[in-house]
Short mmCIF file of C-alpha atoms in Angstrom, two decimals:
data_model
loop_
_atom_site.label_atom_id
_atom_site.label_comp_id
_atom_site.label_asym_id
_atom_site.label_seq_id
_atom_site.Cartn_x
_atom_site.Cartn_y
_atom_site.Cartn_z
CA UNK B 21 17.56 -2.13 -25.31
CA UNK B 22 15.37 -5.15 -24.65
CA UNK B 23 15.90 -8.76 -25.63
CA UNK B 24 13.45 -11.51 -24.80
CA UNK B 25 14.29 -15.18 -25.30
CA UNK B 26 11.72 -17.95 -25.05
CA UNK B 27 9.70 -16.22 -22.35
CA UNK B 28 6.76 -18.13 -20.90
CA UNK B 29 4.36 -17.98 -18.00
CA UNK B 30 2.29 -20.88 -16.77
CA UNK B 31 -0.60 -20.85 -14.27
CA UNK B 32 -1.04 -24.46 -13.19
CA UNK B 33 -1.40 -26.40 -16.43
CA UNK B 34 -2.41 -23.36 -18.47
CA UNK B 35 0.24 -21.45 -20.37
CA UNK B 36 -0.73 -17.76 -20.47
CA UNK B 37 2.41 -17.00 -22.49
CA UNK B 38 4.77 -19.33 -24.32
CA UNK B 39 8.09 -19.09 -26.18
CA UNK B 40 7.99 -15.32 -26.69
CA UNK B 41 11.20 -14.07 -28.33
CA UNK B 42 11.84 -10.64 -29.74
CA UNK B 43 14.11 -7.64 -29.49
CA UNK B 44 13.55 -3.89 -29.31
CA UNK B 45 16.29 -1.49 -30.30
CA UNK B 46 16.92 2.12 -29.39
CA UNK B 47 14.46 4.51 -31.02
CA UNK B 48 12.10 1.73 -32.03
CA UNK B 49 8.41 1.32 -31.20
CA UNK B 50 6.91 -2.14 -31.15
CA UNK B 51 3.21 -2.88 -30.75
CA UNK B 52 1.66 -5.88 -29.03
CA UNK B 53 -1.67 -6.59 -30.62
CA UNK B 54 -4.12 -9.26 -29.55
CA UNK B 55 -7.59 -9.93 -28.20
CA UNK B 56 -8.42 -9.83 -24.48
CA UNK B 57 -6.64 -12.64 -22.66
CA UNK B 58 -4.15 -13.17 -25.46
CA UNK B 59 -1.20 -12.69 -23.09
CA UNK B 60 -0.18 -9.07 -23.79
CA UNK B 61 -0.28 -7.83 -20.19
CA UNK B 62 1.27 -11.08 -18.96
CA UNK B 63 4.20 -10.47 -21.30
CA UNK B 64 4.74 -6.91 -20.08
CA UNK B 65 4.47 -7.96 -16.42
CA UNK B 66 7.02 -10.73 -16.99
CA UNK B 67 9.39 -8.17 -18.51
CA UNK B 68 9.11 -6.04 -15.39
CA UNK B 69 9.40 -8.92 -12.93
CA UNK B 70 5.90 -8.37 -11.56
CA UNK B 71 5.19 -11.93 -12.70
CA UNK B 72 7.83 -14.61 -12.29
CA UNK B 73 8.43 -16.17 -15.73
CA UNK B 74 8.10 -19.95 -15.88
CA UNK B 75 10.64 -20.15 -18.70
CA UNK B 76 12.92 -17.96 -20.77
CA UNK B 77 15.03 -14.90 -20.16
CA UNK B 78 14.71 -11.12 -20.30
CA UNK B 79 17.69 -8.85 -20.93
CA UNK B 80 17.07 -5.19 -20.16
CA UNK B 81 19.89 -2.84 -21.15
CA UNK B 82 18.29 0.25 -19.62
CA UNK B 83 15.73 0.97 -16.94
CA UNK B 84 12.12 0.61 -17.98
CA UNK B 85 9.25 2.89 -17.11
CA UNK B 86 5.85 1.27 -16.94
CA UNK B 87 2.28 2.34 -17.44
CA UNK B 88 -0.10 -0.29 -16.02
CA UNK B 89 -3.53 -0.85 -17.48
CA UNK B 90 -6.08 1.29 -15.62
CA UNK B 91 -4.71 1.32 -12.08
CA UNK B 92 -6.67 3.29 -9.49
CA UNK B 93 -4.56 6.23 -8.45
CA UNK B 94 -4.29 7.44 -4.82
CA UNK B 95 -7.31 9.76 -4.79
CA UNK B 96 -6.22 11.96 -1.91
CA UNK B 97 -2.98 13.06 -3.57
CA UNK B 98 -2.42 15.48 -6.44
CA UNK B 99 -0.76 14.64 -9.78
CA UNK B 100 2.19 16.82 -8.79
CA UNK B 101 2.64 14.98 -5.48
CA UNK B 102 2.73 11.66 -7.33
CA UNK B 103 5.33 12.80 -9.81
CA UNK B 104 7.39 14.50 -7.09
CA UNK B 105 7.48 11.22 -5.23
CA UNK B 106 9.00 9.53 -8.28
CA UNK B 107 11.63 12.27 -8.58
CA UNK B 108 12.45 12.13 -4.86
CA UNK B 109 12.78 8.35 -4.96
CA UNK B 110 15.25 8.58 -7.84
CA UNK B 111 17.07 11.68 -6.66
CA UNK B 112 16.00 13.53 -9.79
CA UNK B 113 15.40 17.29 -9.77
CA UNK B 114 11.83 18.16 -8.77
CA UNK B 115 11.39 20.23 -11.93
CA UNK B 116 11.28 17.03 -13.93
CA UNK B 117 7.90 16.30 -12.35
CA UNK B 118 6.54 19.59 -13.67
CA UNK B 119 8.11 19.06 -17.10
CA UNK B 120 6.52 15.61 -17.36
CA UNK B 121 3.10 16.96 -16.41
CA UNK B 122 3.54 19.77 -18.89
CA UNK B 123 4.49 17.30 -21.59
CA UNK B 124 1.53 15.04 -20.84
CA UNK B 125 -0.81 17.90 -21.72
CA UNK B 126 -2.54 17.94 -18.33
CA UNK B 127 -3.96 21.40 -17.68
CA UNK B 128 -1.90 23.23 -15.06
CA UNK B 129 -5.03 23.91 -13.01
CA UNK B 130 -5.30 20.19 -12.33
CA UNK B 131 -1.74 19.66 -11.12
CA UNK B 132 -2.57 20.32 -7.47
CA UNK B 133 -6.10 18.93 -7.55
CA UNK B 134 -6.76 15.65 -5.66
CA UNK B 135 -6.71 12.79 -8.15
CA UNK B 136 -10.20 11.69 -7.10
CA UNK B 137 -11.49 14.94 -8.61
CA UNK B 138 -9.75 14.28 -11.94
CA UNK B 139 -11.59 12.67 -14.83
CA UNK B 140 -10.52 9.33 -16.25
CA UNK B 141 -8.83 11.05 -19.16
CA UNK B 142 -6.93 13.37 -16.82
CA UNK B 143 -5.81 10.42 -14.72
CA UNK B 144 -4.58 8.69 -17.85
CA UNK B 145 -2.50 11.77 -18.63
CA UNK B 146 -1.04 11.62 -15.12
CA UNK B 147 -0.02 8.04 -15.84
CA UNK B 148 1.53 9.12 -19.12
CA UNK B 149 3.41 11.84 -17.22
CA UNK B 150 4.55 9.19 -14.73
CA UNK B 151 6.00 7.18 -17.61
CA UNK B 152 7.59 10.20 -19.28
CA UNK B 153 9.19 11.46 -16.07
CA UNK B 154 12.90 10.73 -16.17
CA UNK B 155 15.75 10.67 -18.65
CA UNK B 156 14.83 10.82 -22.35
CA UNK B 157 16.50 7.70 -23.61
CA UNK B 158 14.90 4.72 -21.96
CA UNK B 159 12.53 1.85 -22.42
CA UNK B 160 8.81 2.53 -22.08
CA UNK B 161 6.43 -0.35 -21.46
CA UNK B 162 2.89 0.87 -22.00
CA UNK B 163 -0.17 -1.24 -21.28
CA UNK B 164 -3.16 0.33 -23.03
CA UNK B 165 -1.86 3.91 -22.82
CA UNK B 166 -4.79 5.39 -24.77
CA UNK B 167 -7.44 3.97 -22.46
CA UNK B 168 -9.95 6.65 -21.44
CA UNK B 169 -8.64 9.31 -23.82
CA UNK B 170 -10.73 11.00 -26.49
CA UNK B 171 -9.55 11.27 -30.12
CA UNK B 172 -7.78 14.58 -29.55
CA UNK B 173 -6.06 13.30 -26.42
CA UNK B 174 -4.93 10.18 -28.24
CA UNK B 175 -3.45 12.25 -31.05
CA UNK B 176 -1.56 14.42 -28.53
CA UNK B 177 -0.19 11.44 -26.64
CA UNK B 178 0.85 9.72 -29.86
CA UNK B 179 2.80 12.82 -30.92
CA UNK B 180 4.42 12.88 -27.52
CA UNK B 181 5.44 9.23 -27.76
CA UNK B 182 6.69 9.83 -31.27
CA UNK B 183 8.90 12.65 -29.97
CA UNK B 184 10.27 10.36 -27.25
CA UNK B 185 10.92 7.69 -29.82
CA UNK B 186 12.76 10.18 -32.02
CA UNK B 187 14.85 11.12 -28.96
CA UNK B 188 15.99 7.52 -28.68
CA UNK B 189 13.47 5.88 -26.39
CA UNK B 190 12.37 2.32 -27.10
CA UNK B 191 8.63 1.71 -26.75
CA UNK B 192 6.64 -1.47 -26.28
CA UNK B 193 2.93 -0.70 -26.43
CA UNK B 194 -0.09 -2.94 -25.86
CA UNK B 195 -3.29 -1.71 -27.40
CA UNK B 196 -6.55 -2.76 -28.97
CA UNK B 197 -6.62 0.35 -31.13
CA UNK B 198 -5.13 -0.59 -34.48
CA UNK B 199 -4.88 2.94 -36.00
CA UNK B 200 -2.84 4.14 -32.98
CA UNK B 201 -0.44 1.25 -33.41
CA UNK B 202 -0.06 1.86 -37.10
CA UNK B 203 0.71 5.51 -36.46
CA UNK B 204 3.41 4.94 -33.86
CA UNK B 205 4.91 1.51 -34.24
CA UNK B 206 7.62 0.20 -36.53
CA UNK B 207 6.65 -3.39 -35.93
CA UNK B 208 3.66 -5.17 -34.49
CA UNK B 209 3.75 -8.51 -32.70
CA UNK B 210 0.47 -10.31 -33.11
CA UNK B 211 -0.25 -12.40 -30.05
CA UNK B 212 -2.96 -14.99 -29.60
CA UNK B 213 -3.42 -17.83 -27.11
CA UNK B 214 -0.16 -16.85 -25.42
CA UNK B 215 1.94 -17.27 -28.56
CA UNK B 216 3.45 -14.61 -30.80
CA UNK B 217 1.90 -15.67 -34.10
CA UNK B 218 3.19 -13.04 -36.47
CA UNK B 219 5.59 -10.14 -36.61
CA UNK B 220 4.43 -7.49 -39.03
CA UNK B 221 6.71 -4.65 -40.11
CA UNK B 222 5.00 -1.31 -40.75
CA UNK B 223 6.68 0.86 -43.33
CA UNK B 224 4.36 3.60 -44.51
CA UNK B 225 1.92 3.75 -41.55
CA UNK B 226 -1.01 3.89 -43.95
CA UNK B 227 -4.66 2.84 -43.82
CA UNK B 228 -3.76 -0.17 -45.95
CA UNK B 229 -1.41 -1.39 -43.22
CA UNK B 230 -4.11 -0.81 -40.61
CA UNK B 231 -6.51 -2.98 -42.62
CA UNK B 232 -3.83 -5.62 -43.01
CA UNK B 233 -3.28 -5.68 -39.26
CA UNK B 234 -6.99 -5.99 -38.57
CA UNK B 235 -7.24 -8.89 -41.00
CA UNK B 236 -4.36 -10.67 -39.29
CA UNK B 237 -5.94 -10.06 -35.89
CA UNK B 238 -9.22 -11.61 -37.05
CA UNK B 239 -7.39 -14.53 -38.63
CA UNK B 240 -5.68 -15.45 -35.37
CA UNK B 241 -8.73 -15.05 -33.15
CA UNK I 7 17.50 4.80 1.16
CA UNK I 8 16.16 7.76 -0.80
CA UNK I 9 13.47 5.63 -2.34
CA UNK I 10 12.46 4.23 1.04
CA UNK I 11 12.28 7.68 2.65
CA UNK I 12 10.37 9.04 -0.34
CA UNK I 13 7.81 6.24 -0.07
CA UNK I 14 7.48 6.72 3.70
CA UNK I 15 6.74 10.42 3.11
CA UNK I 16 4.41 9.55 0.23
CA UNK I 17 2.49 7.08 2.41
CA UNK I 18 2.24 9.57 5.24
CA UNK I 19 1.00 12.25 2.84
CA UNK I 20 -1.48 9.84 1.30
CA UNK I 21 -2.97 9.01 4.70
CA UNK I 22 -2.78 12.59 5.95
CA UNK I 23 -4.72 13.99 2.98
CA UNK I 24 -7.45 11.42 3.43
CA UNK I 25 -10.63 13.01 4.73
CA UNK I 26 -11.29 10.12 7.11
CA UNK I 27 -7.88 10.68 8.69
CA UNK I 28 -8.56 14.37 9.15
CA UNK I 29 -11.83 13.44 10.85
CA UNK I 30 -9.91 11.08 13.11
CA UNK I 31 -7.57 13.91 14.06
CA UNK I 32 -10.60 16.03 14.93
CA UNK I 33 -11.98 13.12 16.95
CA UNK I 34 -8.68 12.90 18.86
CA UNK I 35 -9.13 16.51 19.89
CA UNK I 36 -12.81 16.33 20.75
CA UNK I 37 -13.36 12.88 22.22
CA UNK I 38 -11.45 13.49 25.48
CA UNK I 39 -13.75 16.47 26.11
CA UNK I 40 -16.83 14.43 25.24
CA UNK I 41 -15.68 11.86 27.78
CA UNK I 42 -16.55 14.43 30.46
CA UNK I 43 -20.20 13.50 29.95
CA UNK I 44 -19.98 9.77 30.86
CA UNK I 45 -17.31 10.63 33.45
CA UNK I 46 -19.79 12.78 35.36
CA UNK I 47 -21.99 9.71 35.90
CA UNK I 48 -19.42 8.19 38.26
CA UNK I 49 -19.10 9.40 41.83
CA UNK I 50 -15.54 8.15 42.06
CA UNK I 51 -12.12 9.62 41.52
CA UNK I 52 -12.79 11.52 38.32
CA UNK I 53 -9.16 11.41 37.21
CA UNK I 54 -9.11 7.61 37.34
CA UNK I 55 -12.44 7.31 35.52
CA UNK I 56 -11.24 9.72 32.86
CA UNK I 57 -8.01 7.71 32.37
CA UNK I 58 -10.08 4.54 31.86
CA UNK I 59 -12.40 6.25 29.40
CA UNK I 60 -9.47 7.72 27.46
CA UNK I 61 -7.98 4.27 27.08
CA UNK I 62 -11.24 3.05 25.56
CA UNK I 63 -11.21 5.99 23.15
CA UNK I 64 -7.62 5.26 22.19
CA UNK I 65 -8.40 1.60 21.52
CA UNK I 66 -11.29 2.65 19.29
CA UNK I 67 -9.27 5.19 17.35
CA UNK I 68 -6.23 2.99 16.79
CA UNK I 69 -8.33 -0.02 15.81
CA UNK I 70 -10.30 2.30 13.51
CA UNK I 71 -7.08 3.50 11.91
CA UNK I 72 -5.80 -0.04 11.27
CA UNK I 73 -9.13 -1.39 9.98
CA UNK I 74 -10.50 1.57 8.05
CA UNK I 75 -7.42 3.45 6.88
CA UNK I 76 -4.44 1.10 6.68
CA UNK I 77 -6.25 -2.03 5.52
CA UNK I 78 -8.15 -0.46 2.57
CA UNK I 79 -5.01 1.39 1.49
CA UNK I 80 -2.83 -1.73 1.41
CA UNK I 81 -5.52 -3.98 -0.06
CA UNK I 82 -6.20 -1.41 -2.78
CA UNK I 83 -2.49 -1.09 -3.50
CA UNK I 84 -2.23 -4.76 -4.37
CA UNK I 85 -5.70 -5.30 -5.80
CA UNK I 86 -5.82 -2.21 -7.99
CA UNK I 87 -2.24 -2.21 -9.24
CA UNK I 88 -0.97 0.89 -7.44
CA UNK I 89 1.92 -1.23 -6.16
CA UNK I 90 2.81 -2.01 -9.80
CA UNK I 91 3.20 1.69 -10.38
CA UNK I 92 5.22 2.24 -7.20
CA UNK I 93 7.43 -0.79 -7.81
CA UNK I 94 8.17 0.45 -11.33
CA UNK I 95 10.03 3.47 -9.87
CA UNK I 96 11.95 1.00 -9.42
CA UNK I 97 11.73 -0.15 -5.83
CA UNK I 98 12.62 -3.46 -4.25
CA UNK I 99 9.54 -5.29 -3.07
CA UNK I 100 10.86 -5.46 0.50
CA UNK I 101 11.56 -1.71 0.46
CA UNK I 102 8.03 -1.11 -0.76
CA UNK I 103 6.47 -3.14 2.08
CA UNK I 104 8.69 -1.74 4.82
CA UNK I 105 8.25 1.85 3.66
CA UNK I 106 4.50 1.45 3.53
CA UNK I 107 4.61 0.01 7.06
CA UNK I 108 6.72 2.81 8.47
CA UNK I 109 4.69 5.44 6.64
CA UNK I 110 1.49 4.15 8.18
CA UNK I 111 3.08 3.79 11.61
CA UNK I 112 4.23 7.39 11.33
CA UNK I 113 0.66 8.40 10.50
CA UNK I 114 -0.46 6.97 13.85
CA UNK I 115 1.80 9.34 15.75
CA UNK I 116 -0.06 12.62 15.07
CA UNK I 117 -3.29 10.94 16.21
CA UNK I 118 -1.54 9.83 19.38
CA UNK I 119 0.00 13.27 19.91
CA UNK I 120 -3.31 15.08 19.52
CA UNK I 121 -5.05 12.63 21.83
CA UNK I 122 -2.35 13.10 24.47
CA UNK I 123 -2.50 16.89 24.23
CA UNK I 124 -6.25 16.99 24.42
CA UNK I 125 -6.29 14.46 27.28
CA UNK I 126 -3.78 16.52 29.24
CA UNK I 127 -5.96 19.62 28.78
CA UNK I 128 -9.01 17.69 30.00
CA UNK I 129 -7.10 16.40 33.05
CA UNK I 130 -6.02 19.93 33.94
CA UNK I 131 -9.59 21.17 33.50
CA UNK I 132 -11.04 18.39 35.70
CA UNK I 133 -8.42 18.89 38.42
CA UNK I 134 -9.10 22.65 38.44
CA UNK I 135 -12.88 22.40 38.28
CA UNK I 136 -13.50 19.50 40.70
CA UNK I 137 -10.42 19.29 42.93
CA UNK I 138 -12.31 17.42 45.70
CA UNK I 139 -13.11 14.54 43.36
CA UNK I 140 -9.69 14.31 41.76
CA UNK I 141 -7.03 12.59 43.82
CA UNK I 142 -5.08 11.15 40.91
CA UNK I 143 -2.16 13.42 40.06
CA UNK I 144 -1.27 14.40 36.52
CA UNK I 145 2.12 12.78 36.46
CA UNK I 146 3.73 11.44 33.31
CA UNK I 147 2.54 7.88 33.92
CA UNK I 148 -0.80 8.60 32.20
CA UNK I 149 0.74 9.61 28.84
CA UNK I 150 3.27 6.79 29.16
CA UNK I 151 0.45 4.28 29.63
CA UNK I 152 -1.34 5.78 26.64
CA UNK I 153 1.79 5.57 24.50
CA UNK I 154 2.37 1.94 25.42
CA UNK I 155 -1.09 1.20 24.16
CA UNK I 156 0.19 2.06 20.67
CA UNK I 157 2.45 -1.01 20.58
CA UNK I 158 -0.28 -3.63 20.10
CA UNK I 159 -1.56 -1.62 17.14
CA UNK I 160 1.92 -1.48 15.59
CA UNK I 161 1.96 -5.27 15.93
CA UNK I 162 -1.54 -5.49 14.45
CA UNK I 163 -0.36 -3.32 11.56
CA UNK I 164 2.44 -5.82 10.94
CA UNK I 165 -0.09 -8.66 10.97
CA UNK I 166 -2.21 -6.66 8.52
CA UNK I 167 0.71 -6.58 6.05
CA UNK I 168 1.14 -10.32 6.43
CA UNK I 169 -2.54 -10.91 5.75
CA UNK I 170 -2.72 -8.55 2.80
CA UNK I 171 0.12 -10.21 0.91
CA UNK I 172 -1.53 -13.62 1.30
CA UNK I 173 -5.17 -12.60 0.81
CA UNK I 174 -6.94 -12.31 -2.51
CA UNK I 175 -8.62 -9.00 -1.80
CA UNK I 176 -9.87 -6.46 0.71
CA UNK I 177 -12.86 -8.51 1.95
CA UNK I 178 -10.69 -11.51 2.70
CA UNK I 179 -8.09 -9.31 4.41
CA UNK I 180 -10.81 -7.70 6.53
CA UNK I 181 -12.18 -11.09 7.66
CA UNK I 182 -8.76 -12.47 8.57
CA UNK I 183 -7.57 -9.32 10.31
CA UNK I 184 -10.78 -9.12 12.29
CA UNK I 185 -10.38 -12.77 13.29
CA UNK I 186 -6.80 -12.22 14.45
CA UNK I 187 -7.83 -9.15 16.39
CA UNK I 188 -10.75 -10.91 18.00
CA UNK I 189 -8.71 -13.99 18.90
CA UNK I 190 -5.87 -11.96 20.32
CA UNK I 191 -8.37 -10.27 22.61
CA UNK I 192 -10.52 -13.23 23.52
CA UNK I 193 -8.17 -16.23 23.81
CA UNK I 194 -5.33 -14.98 26.05
CA UNK I 195 -7.58 -14.20 29.06
CA UNK I 196 -9.12 -17.70 28.77
CA UNK I 197 -5.67 -19.31 28.62
CA UNK I 198 -4.56 -17.20 31.56
CA UNK I 199 -7.56 -18.45 33.55
CA UNK I 200 -6.70 -22.05 32.63
CA UNK I 201 -3.17 -21.53 33.92
CA UNK I 202 -4.34 -20.59 37.43
CA UNK I 203 -3.14 -23.14 40.02
CA UNK I 204 -6.65 -24.16 41.11
CA UNK I 205 -7.57 -25.04 37.50
CA UNK I 206 -4.16 -26.28 36.38
CA UNK I 207 -3.93 -28.94 39.14
CA UNK I 208 -7.11 -30.58 37.86
CA UNK I 209 -5.88 -30.66 34.27
CA UNK I 210 -4.05 -33.61 32.63
CA UNK I 211 -0.33 -32.82 32.33
CA UNK I 212 -0.29 -33.04 28.51
CA UNK I 213 -3.15 -30.59 28.23
CA UNK I 214 -1.49 -28.24 30.67
CA UNK I 215 1.73 -28.22 28.60
CA UNK I 216 -0.34 -27.52 25.50
CA UNK I 217 -2.19 -24.65 27.16
CA UNK I 218 1.07 -23.28 28.52
CA UNK I 219 2.66 -23.45 25.06
CA UNK I 220 -0.32 -21.69 23.51
CA UNK I 221 -0.22 -19.03 26.18
CA UNK I 222 3.42 -18.31 25.35
CA UNK I 223 2.95 -18.34 21.59
CA UNK I 224 -0.35 -16.58 21.01
CA UNK I 225 -0.16 -12.82 20.77
CA UNK I 226 -1.89 -10.85 23.46
CA UNK I 227 -2.72 -7.61 21.75
CA UNK I 228 -5.10 -6.28 24.38
CA UNK I 229 -2.36 -4.71 26.51
CA UNK I 230 -5.16 -3.10 28.45
CA UNK I 231 -4.03 -4.36 31.84
CA UNK I 232 -0.37 -3.41 31.76
CA UNK I 233 -0.71 0.01 30.19
CA UNK I 234 -3.76 0.82 32.28
CA UNK I 235 -1.90 -0.19 35.44
CA UNK I 236 0.89 2.18 34.46
CA UNK I 237 -1.59 4.97 33.78
CA UNK I 238 -2.91 4.41 37.31
CA UNK I 239 0.66 4.59 38.68
CA UNK I 240 0.75 0.88 39.52
CA UNK I 241 4.16 -0.04 38.17
CA UNK I 242 4.77 -3.55 36.91
CA UNK I 243 8.23 -5.09 37.45
CA UNK I 244 10.70 -3.62 34.89
CA UNK I 245 11.35 -7.01 33.27
CA UNK I 246 7.62 -7.34 32.61
CA UNK I 247 7.57 -3.94 30.97
CA UNK I 248 10.55 -4.84 28.78
CA UNK I 249 8.97 -8.17 27.89
CA UNK I 250 5.80 -6.32 26.86
CA UNK I 251 7.71 -3.91 24.62
CA UNK I 252 9.91 -6.63 23.07
CA UNK I 253 6.91 -8.94 22.59
CA UNK I 254 5.01 -6.42 20.50
CA UNK I 255 7.99 -5.34 18.42
CA UNK I 256 8.77 -9.00 17.82
CA UNK I 257 5.23 -9.71 16.61
CA UNK I 258 5.49 -6.80 14.19
CA UNK I 259 8.97 -7.86 13.00
CA UNK I 260 8.04 -11.53 12.51
CA UNK I 261 4.85 -10.63 10.65
CA UNK I 262 6.75 -8.21 8.40
CA UNK I 263 9.56 -10.65 7.66
CA UNK I 264 7.12 -13.40 6.66
CA UNK I 265 5.15 -10.85 4.62
CA UNK I 266 8.33 -9.78 2.80
CA UNK I 267 9.35 -13.38 2.07
CA UNK I 268 5.91 -14.08 0.60
CA UNK I 269 5.72 -10.80 -1.31
CA UNK I 270 9.13 -11.41 -2.92
CA UNK I 271 7.73 -14.57 -4.53
CA UNK I 272 4.23 -13.34 -5.23
CA UNK I 273 2.99 -12.97 -8.80
CA UNK I 274 1.48 -9.50 -9.09
CA UNK I 275 -1.09 -10.23 -11.76
#
């Protein structure tokens, strides 16, 4: 669904991302793990064309839905209005907006409430709904999707993403939260200083693997 | 096309649901009536005074809309990653900019409509209440003059888009837009004065050509004279009216085209 070959992004003389190559197949979840400034968000933005890559190529087989890291949502509008806009723009049935909000776990009472009155966690769920809205089998690029969610919320969203993955969606997720990655992802790309240093396959999604990931993260700091 | 229309509607809804915009709509209804107070200070033709005062109100409201509604919305879009979300629909970058522009332009129309309605009611009231002091008739030239005043603000909105795609944030956008606005008000009358025959004859030829060139190129966004003349039933030659309309649409179009070219290449970090 996604193939990346030698992708790089340079700002002046500084390379924020260099020689990134990997592939994500249908029904696979891949994690991008790294410290702040490691190049995770740069990589995702290059995939979407928000940043112009300085080198390399991106091959997208399907359309990608994107969840940016902590954007400020239009406060005057309601979650439903936002999702309806996406459906109208794509000529999708309006009911898909409601289904996505339902799936995100956002309480129905908040659907018509102005976004400025929604808590950070609720807004994060709206963003999740934004990403979920659309056909099942697609590519999801998620930049810190668990940001602002409590433990229960994180568990719910992870189950939701797992269900999407089982339905054939491919997921690329950036996060600092190692246990979340271990629970969802099949592979983790460890990124540091703009380079993908290691690719770690996760087989049993256990605590041992979480510890192993944390050790690798510390090693590459 | 669907995506563009959806974003135009989304932009309009976003502006419309803003509390500041709703206050502006209320102001459009009330301000013409409040203008009766300063109007009563003049012992002149009340209709003419009221037309002048309404033009001032309209300038204030439209400038307020561009500076305090449109600018923060666009600057926030780019600064706080809302455009990332909207572009991920997916939308072409040029579609995004144009739809935002047309959505905001559309949001200026209800303000204009309410102001026109309320102004018309005030004119009728004044003509009925003080017929001896009102010689100016209520013909359609007053609303036409008021509507023409919208054009400079559509051009300014285009300039705003140009500034926002180049600027690094809302403060910078505000400073540059304010500078453009100020210059487009202050410089053209000075250049016009320099072009008068009595001044021009005393000027070196090279300088005169330079001033003339500047006078042609620099935008004159005041529009006060032409639209106010029309409101007072003093018709300019038709070619001047057409030139005025084309000039402002051209400013908006040029600003938007340059903004789109820049935005296509911009890294949205």
